[in-house]
Coordinates of C-alpha atoms and ligand atoms in Angstrom, one line a residue:
M258 CA 21.4 -18.4 11.7
T259 CA 20.3 -15.4 9.7
P260 CA 16.8 -14.3 10.7
I261 CA 14.1 -14.6 8.0
D262 CA 11.3 -12.1 8.3
L263 CA 8.4 -12.8 6.1
R264 CA 5.8 -10.7 8.0
S265 CA 5.9 -7.7 5.6
D266 CA 8.0 -5.9 3.0
T267 CA 8.2 -3.1 5.5
V268 CA 11.0 -4.9 7.4
T269 CA 13.8 -4.3 4.9
R270 CA 16.8 -2.4 6.1
P271 CA 18.6 0.2 4.0
T272 CA 21.4 -1.2 1.9
A273 CA 25.0 0.1 2.2
A274 CA 24.5 2.0 -1.1
M275 CA 21.3 3.5 0.1
R276 CA 22.9 4.6 3.3
A277 CA 25.7 6.2 1.3
A278 CA 23.1 8.1 -0.8
M279 CA 21.4 9.3 2.4
A280 CA 24.7 10.5 3.8
A281 CA 25.5 12.4 0.6
A282 CA 22.1 14.1 0.2
P283 CA 22.0 17.9 0.0
V284 CA 19.4 19.1 2.5
G285 CA 17.4 22.1 3.7
D286 CA 14.3 22.9 5.7
D287 CA 11.5 21.2 3.9
V288 CA 8.8 23.1 5.9
Y289 CA 10.1 26.2 4.1
G290 CA 10.1 24.2 0.9
E291 CA 13.9 24.4 0.8
D292 CA 15.1 20.8 0.9
P293 CA 16.4 20.1 -2.7
T294 CA 16.4 16.3 -2.3
V295 CA 12.7 16.3 -1.1
R296 CA 11.8 18.5 -4.0
A297 CA 13.7 16.3 -6.4
L298 CA 11.8 13.3 -5.1
E299 CA 8.4 15.0 -5.3
E300 CA 9.0 16.3 -8.8
R301 CA 10.4 13.1 -10.1
L302 CA 7.5 11.0 -9.0
A303 CA 5.0 13.6 -10.1
A304 CA 6.6 13.7 -13.6
E305 CA 6.9 9.9 -13.8
L306 CA 3.3 9.2 -12.7
G307 CA 1.7 12.1 -14.6
F308 CA 0.8 14.6 -11.9
E309 CA 1.5 18.3 -11.3
A310 CA 2.9 17.9 -7.8
G311 CA 3.9 15.6 -5.1
L312 CA 4.1 15.7 -1.3
F313 CA 6.6 13.7 0.7
V314 CA 5.1 12.5 4.0
P315 CA 6.3 10.2 6.8
S316 CA 3.9 7.3 6.2
G317 CA 1.4 5.8 3.9
T318 CA -1.3 6.2 6.5
Q319 CA -0.6 10.0 6.7
S320 CA -0.5 10.2 2.9
N321 CA -4.0 8.5 2.6
L322 CA -5.4 10.6 5.4
I323 CA -4.2 13.8 3.8
A324 CA -5.8 12.8 0.5
L325 CA -9.1 12.0 2.3
L326 CA -8.9 15.4 4.1
C327 CA -8.3 17.2 0.8
H328 CA -11.1 15.5 -1.0
C329 CA -13.7 15.4 1.7
A330 CA -15.0 17.8 4.3
R331 CA -16.8 17.2 7.6
G332 CA -20.0 15.3 6.9
D333 CA -18.8 13.9 3.6
E334 CA -18.2 10.3 2.9
Y335 CA -16.0 8.1 0.8
L336 CA -16.7 4.8 -0.9
V337 CA -14.0 2.3 0.1
G338 CA -13.4 -1.4 0.2
M339 CA -14.3 -3.2 3.4
E340 CA -10.9 -4.8 3.5
A341 CA -9.0 -1.7 2.2
H342 CA -6.1 -0.2 4.1
T343 CA -7.7 3.3 4.2
Y344 CA -10.8 1.9 5.9
K345 CA -9.6 -1.0 8.0
Y346 CA -6.0 -0.5 8.9
E347 CA -5.5 3.2 9.5
G348 CA -7.1 3.5 12.9
G349 CA -10.3 5.1 11.5
G350 CA -8.3 8.3 11.0
A351 CA -10.6 9.8 8.4
A352 CA -13.5 9.6 10.9
V353 CA -11.5 10.5 14.0
L354 CA -9.6 13.4 12.5
G355 CA -11.7 14.5 9.5
S356 CA -15.3 13.8 10.5
I357 CA -15.4 11.9 7.2
Q358 CA -17.7 8.9 7.1
P359 CA -16.5 5.8 5.3
Q360 CA -19.0 3.8 3.2
P361 CA -17.5 0.3 3.1
I362 CA -18.2 -1.9 0.1
A363 CA -17.7 -5.6 0.0
H364 CA -14.8 -6.6 -2.3
A365 CA -15.2 -9.1 -5.2
P366 CA -12.5 -11.8 -4.8
D367 CA -10.2 -10.0 -7.2
G368 CA -10.2 -6.9 -5.0
T369 CA -12.5 -4.8 -7.2
L370 CA -15.6 -3.0 -5.7
P371 CA -18.5 -4.0 -8.0
L372 CA -19.9 -1.1 -9.9
D373 CA -23.5 -2.0 -9.0
A374 CA -22.6 -2.0 -5.3
L375 CA -20.9 1.4 -5.7
Q376 CA -23.9 2.7 -7.6
R377 CA -26.3 1.7 -4.7
A378 CA -24.0 3.3 -2.1
V379 CA -24.1 6.8 -3.6
K380 CA -26.4 8.9 -1.4
P381 CA -29.1 11.3 -2.8
D382 CA -28.8 15.0 -2.0
D383 CA -30.9 14.9 1.1
P384 CA -30.3 16.0 4.7
H385 CA -30.7 12.4 5.9
F386 CA -27.4 11.4 4.2
A387 CA -23.7 12.2 4.3
R388 CA -22.5 13.7 1.0
T389 CA -20.8 11.1 -1.1
R390 CA -17.6 12.7 -2.5
L391 CA -14.9 10.2 -3.2
L392 CA -14.1 6.7 -4.5
A393 CA -11.0 5.2 -2.9
L394 CA -9.3 2.1 -4.5
E395 CA -6.2 0.2 -3.6
N396 CA -3.7 -1.3 -6.0
T397 CA -2.2 -3.8 -5.3
W398 CA -4.9 -5.0 -2.9
H399 CA -3.6 -7.8 -0.6
G400 CA -1.1 -8.4 -3.4
R401 CA -3.6 -8.5 -6.2
V402 CA -3.2 -6.3 -9.2
L403 CA -6.6 -4.6 -10.0
P404 CA -7.7 -5.3 -13.6
Q405 CA -6.9 -2.0 -15.4
R406 CA -10.1 -2.2 -17.3
Y407 CA -12.0 -2.2 -14.0
V408 CA -10.0 0.8 -12.8
Q409 CA -10.9 2.7 -15.9
E410 CA -14.6 1.8 -15.7
A411 CA -14.8 2.5 -11.9
T412 CA -13.1 5.9 -12.2
D413 CA -15.2 6.8 -15.3
W414 CA -18.3 5.9 -13.4
A415 CA -17.1 8.0 -10.3
R416 CA -16.5 11.0 -12.5
S417 CA -20.0 10.7 -14.1
R418 CA -21.4 10.8 -10.5
G419 CA -19.3 13.9 -9.6
L420 CA -17.0 11.9 -7.3
A421 CA -13.2 12.4 -7.0
C422 CA -10.9 9.3 -7.1
H423 CA -8.1 8.4 -4.8
L424 CA -5.7 5.4 -5.2
D425 CA -3.9 3.9 -2.3
G426 CA -1.0 2.8 -4.4
A427 CA 1.2 1.7 -1.5
R428 CA 2.5 -1.0 -3.8
L429 CA 1.8 0.7 -7.2
F430 CA 5.2 -0.4 -8.5
N431 CA 4.6 -4.0 -7.6
A432 CA 1.4 -3.7 -9.7
A433 CA 3.3 -2.1 -12.6
I434 CA 6.1 -4.7 -12.6
A435 CA 3.7 -7.7 -12.3
S436 CA 1.2 -6.5 -15.0
G437 CA 3.7 -4.9 -17.4
V438 CA 1.4 -1.9 -17.4
P439 CA 3.4 1.4 -16.8
A440 CA 2.9 2.8 -13.3
R441 CA 1.8 6.0 -15.0
T442 CA -1.0 4.3 -16.8
L443 CA -2.1 2.7 -13.5
A444 CA -2.0 6.1 -11.7
T445 CA -3.5 8.6 -14.2
P446 CA -7.2 7.7 -13.9
F447 CA -7.0 9.1 -10.3
D448 CA -7.1 12.6 -8.8
S449 CA -4.6 11.6 -6.2
V450 CA -2.3 8.6 -5.7
S451 CA -0.3 7.6 -2.6
V452 CA 2.9 5.6 -3.2
C453 CA 4.9 4.0 -0.4
L454 CA 8.7 4.0 -0.6
S455 CA 9.1 1.9 2.6
K456 CA 7.4 -1.3 1.4
G457 CA 9.0 -3.4 -1.4
L458 CA 11.1 -0.5 -2.6
G459 CA 13.1 -0.8 0.6
A460 CA 13.5 2.8 1.8
P461 CA 13.4 3.2 5.6
V462 CA 10.7 5.9 5.7
G463 CA 8.2 7.7 3.6
S464 CA 5.4 7.9 1.1
V465 CA 4.6 10.4 -1.6
L466 CA 1.1 11.8 -2.3
L467 CA 0.6 12.9 -5.9
G468 CA -2.1 15.2 -7.4
S469 CA -2.7 18.6 -8.8
A470 CA -0.7 21.6 -7.6
A471 CA -3.9 23.0 -5.9
L472 CA -4.6 19.7 -4.2
M473 CA -1.0 19.3 -3.0
G474 CA -1.1 22.9 -1.7
Q475 CA -4.0 21.9 0.5
G476 CA -2.2 18.7 1.4
R477 CA 0.8 20.7 2.6
R478 CA -1.4 22.5 5.0
W479 CA -2.9 19.3 6.4
R480 CA 0.6 17.7 6.5
K481 CA 1.8 20.5 8.8
M482 CA -1.3 20.2 11.0
L483 CA -0.9 16.4 11.3
G484 CA 2.7 16.9 12.5
G485 CA 4.2 15.6 9.2
G486 CA 6.1 18.7 8.3
M487 CA 9.7 17.5 8.5
R488 CA 12.9 19.6 8.3
Q489 CA 16.0 18.1 6.7
S490 CA 14.1 15.2 5.4
G491 CA 16.3 15.1 2.3
V492 CA 18.2 12.3 4.0
L493 CA 15.0 10.2 3.8
A494 CA 14.1 11.4 0.3
A495 CA 17.6 10.4 -0.8
A496 CA 16.8 6.8 0.3
A497 CA 13.6 7.0 -1.7
L498 CA 15.3 8.3 -4.8
H499 CA 17.9 5.5 -4.5
A500 CA 15.1 3.0 -4.2
L501 CA 13.4 4.4 -7.4
D502 CA 16.7 4.1 -9.3
H503 CA 17.7 0.6 -8.0
H504 CA 14.8 -1.3 -6.5
V505 CA 11.9 -1.0 -8.9
A506 CA 12.8 -3.6 -11.6
R507 CA 14.0 -6.0 -9.0
L508 CA 10.4 -6.3 -7.6
A509 CA 10.1 -9.0 -10.3
D510 CA 12.6 -11.1 -8.2
D511 CA 10.3 -10.8 -5.1
H512 CA 7.3 -11.9 -7.3
A513 CA 9.3 -14.8 -8.7
R514 CA 10.4 -15.9 -5.2
A515 CA 6.8 -15.6 -3.9
A516 CA 5.7 -17.8 -6.8
R517 CA 8.4 -20.4 -6.0
L518 CA 7.5 -20.3 -2.4
A519 CA 3.8 -20.9 -3.2
D520 CA 4.7 -23.7 -5.6
A521 CA 6.7 -25.5 -2.9
L522 CA 4.1 -25.0 -0.2
S523 CA 1.4 -26.4 -2.5
G524 CA 3.2 -29.7 -2.3
I525 CA 3.1 -29.9 1.5
E526 CA 0.3 -32.1 2.8
G527 CA -1.8 -30.5 5.6
L528 CA -1.0 -26.9 4.5
Q529 CA -3.7 -25.2 2.5
L530 CA -2.3 -22.7 0.0
L531 CA -4.9 -20.0 -0.6
G532 CA -3.1 -18.0 -3.2
C533 CA 0.0 -16.1 -4.4
H534 CA -0.2 -12.5 -5.7
T535 CA 2.8 -10.4 -6.6
N536 CA 5.0 -10.6 -3.4
M537 CA 2.5 -12.2 -1.1
V538 CA 1.6 -15.8 -0.4
F539 CA -1.4 -16.7 1.7
V540 CA -1.9 -20.0 3.5
D541 CA -4.7 -21.2 5.6
V542 CA -3.7 -22.4 9.1
P543 CA -6.4 -23.1 11.7
V544 CA -6.3 -20.5 14.4
A545 CA -5.8 -23.2 17.0
R546 CA -2.5 -24.3 15.4
Q547 CA -1.1 -20.9 14.8
A548 CA 0.7 -20.4 18.1
A549 CA 2.4 -23.7 17.7
L550 CA 3.4 -22.8 14.1
A551 CA 4.8 -19.4 15.2
A552 CA 6.8 -21.1 17.9
H553 CA 8.1 -23.7 15.5
L554 CA 9.1 -21.1 12.9
A555 CA 10.7 -18.9 15.6
G556 CA 12.9 -21.9 16.6
D557 CA 14.1 -21.8 13.0
G558 CA 14.7 -18.1 13.0
I559 CA 11.6 -17.4 10.9
R560 CA 8.9 -14.8 11.4
V561 CA 5.5 -14.7 9.6
S562 CA 2.4 -12.6 10.1
I563 CA 0.2 -14.6 12.4
G564 CA -2.8 -12.7 13.6
Y565 CA -6.4 -13.2 14.5
L566 CA -7.5 -14.6 11.2
P567 CA -6.9 -18.2 9.8
T568 CA -5.0 -16.7 6.9
V569 CA -1.2 -16.5 7.4
R570 CA 0.6 -14.1 5.1
L571 CA 4.2 -14.6 3.8
V572 CA 5.8 -11.6 2.1
T573 CA 8.9 -11.6 0.0
H574 CA 11.2 -8.5 -0.2
L575 CA 14.7 -7.1 -0.6
D576 CA 16.0 -9.1 2.3
I577 CA 14.6 -12.5 1.3
D578 CA 16.9 -14.4 -1.0
D579 CA 16.7 -17.9 -2.5
A580 CA 18.3 -19.5 0.6
A581 CA 15.6 -17.9 2.8
I582 CA 12.9 -19.4 0.6
A583 CA 14.5 -22.8 0.8
R584 CA 14.8 -22.6 4.6
S585 CA 11.2 -21.4 5.0
V586 CA 9.8 -24.3 2.9
D587 CA 11.9 -26.8 4.8
S588 CA 10.7 -25.4 8.2
L589 CA 7.0 -25.4 7.1
A590 CA 7.3 -28.9 5.7
R591 CA 8.7 -30.2 9.0
F592 CA 5.9 -28.5 11.0
F593 CA 3.1 -30.0 8.8
A594 CA 4.8 -33.4 8.7
N595 CA 3.9 -33.7 12.4
Ligands
LIG236 C1 1.4 -0.2 4.3 C2 0.3 0.3 3.7 C3 -0.2 1.6 3.9 C4 0.3 2.6 4.9 O1 1.6 2.6 5.1 P1 2.3 3.0 6.5 O2 3.5 3.7 5.9 O3 2.6 1.8 7.2 O4 1.5 4.0 7.2 C5 -1.3 2.0 3.1 N1 -1.9 1.2 2.3 C6 -1.5 0.0 2.0 C7 -2.2 -0.9 1.1 C8 -0.4 -0.5 2.7 O5 0.0 -1.8 2.5

């Protein structure tokens, strides 16, 4: 029985072709700036997304942290969604390591941070307050593509208040493929953008942070300090370049499979479908039933994200094919029939 892992799109394993590209990569010491494959990746993404420079880093968490450290100093604050990755799912790194205070803002249901709430959160120049420096958005947010008109309005507003703008674009290419808006258009309103290669794109490791040459110069210093300066990391960058060549357009397949999964689940009595956005399906399962559900699915070789919330998330990716969708629907239907 082939295991089916719907917990996250981070679980993909490199394909044979990707491994071959990794094995063939020319490499050097990237801390000296001498790895040609890392440089090719940084330059390619910078050019494609409309920035001067890029910085290849081990993880999306480090990429976002470096961006926050570049934009904000000790005693500064950033405006961020209450359910945003950079606020909630990164161990409080900005506060722990940067002495940067988050100012969380409640999301509207579409993932946007309402402009009036942002407006109210900006602090006056007064010793009582942290200095508001940055607006951080996320696209996709829990699978949702932010409306581009909102992104433009929010970043225009931020600029008018003297704030810099950062985008956690861990799944930027999912947003581009789902909306039909070029990734570059989604990225250019921001001063910095972080893109994950290890999510739906299917590379084993890595994110790239993009921004001006000056900002990335600062970022390189923070990356070294945080322990993210890697040596012959071209083997990893080669996987990322392979992913950019071969795994971007196919994100549409993940989105289509998620939509089909959601459609099938909506017909199962007792299961409450909450929504389907890009490659993520959300269902509501009472916390009291979740352990039983996890055990049932495990018996069928299926894993899903079951946590401390009633929402269960199912994520499609490179290693989920049509048969995996059919088996998952069948298993969930049998559970809810009882
Ligand atoms: C996964 C993810 C990150 C961070 O990625 P890691 O590589 O796991 O550190 C950042 N933001 C979002 C929205 C993510 O989904």
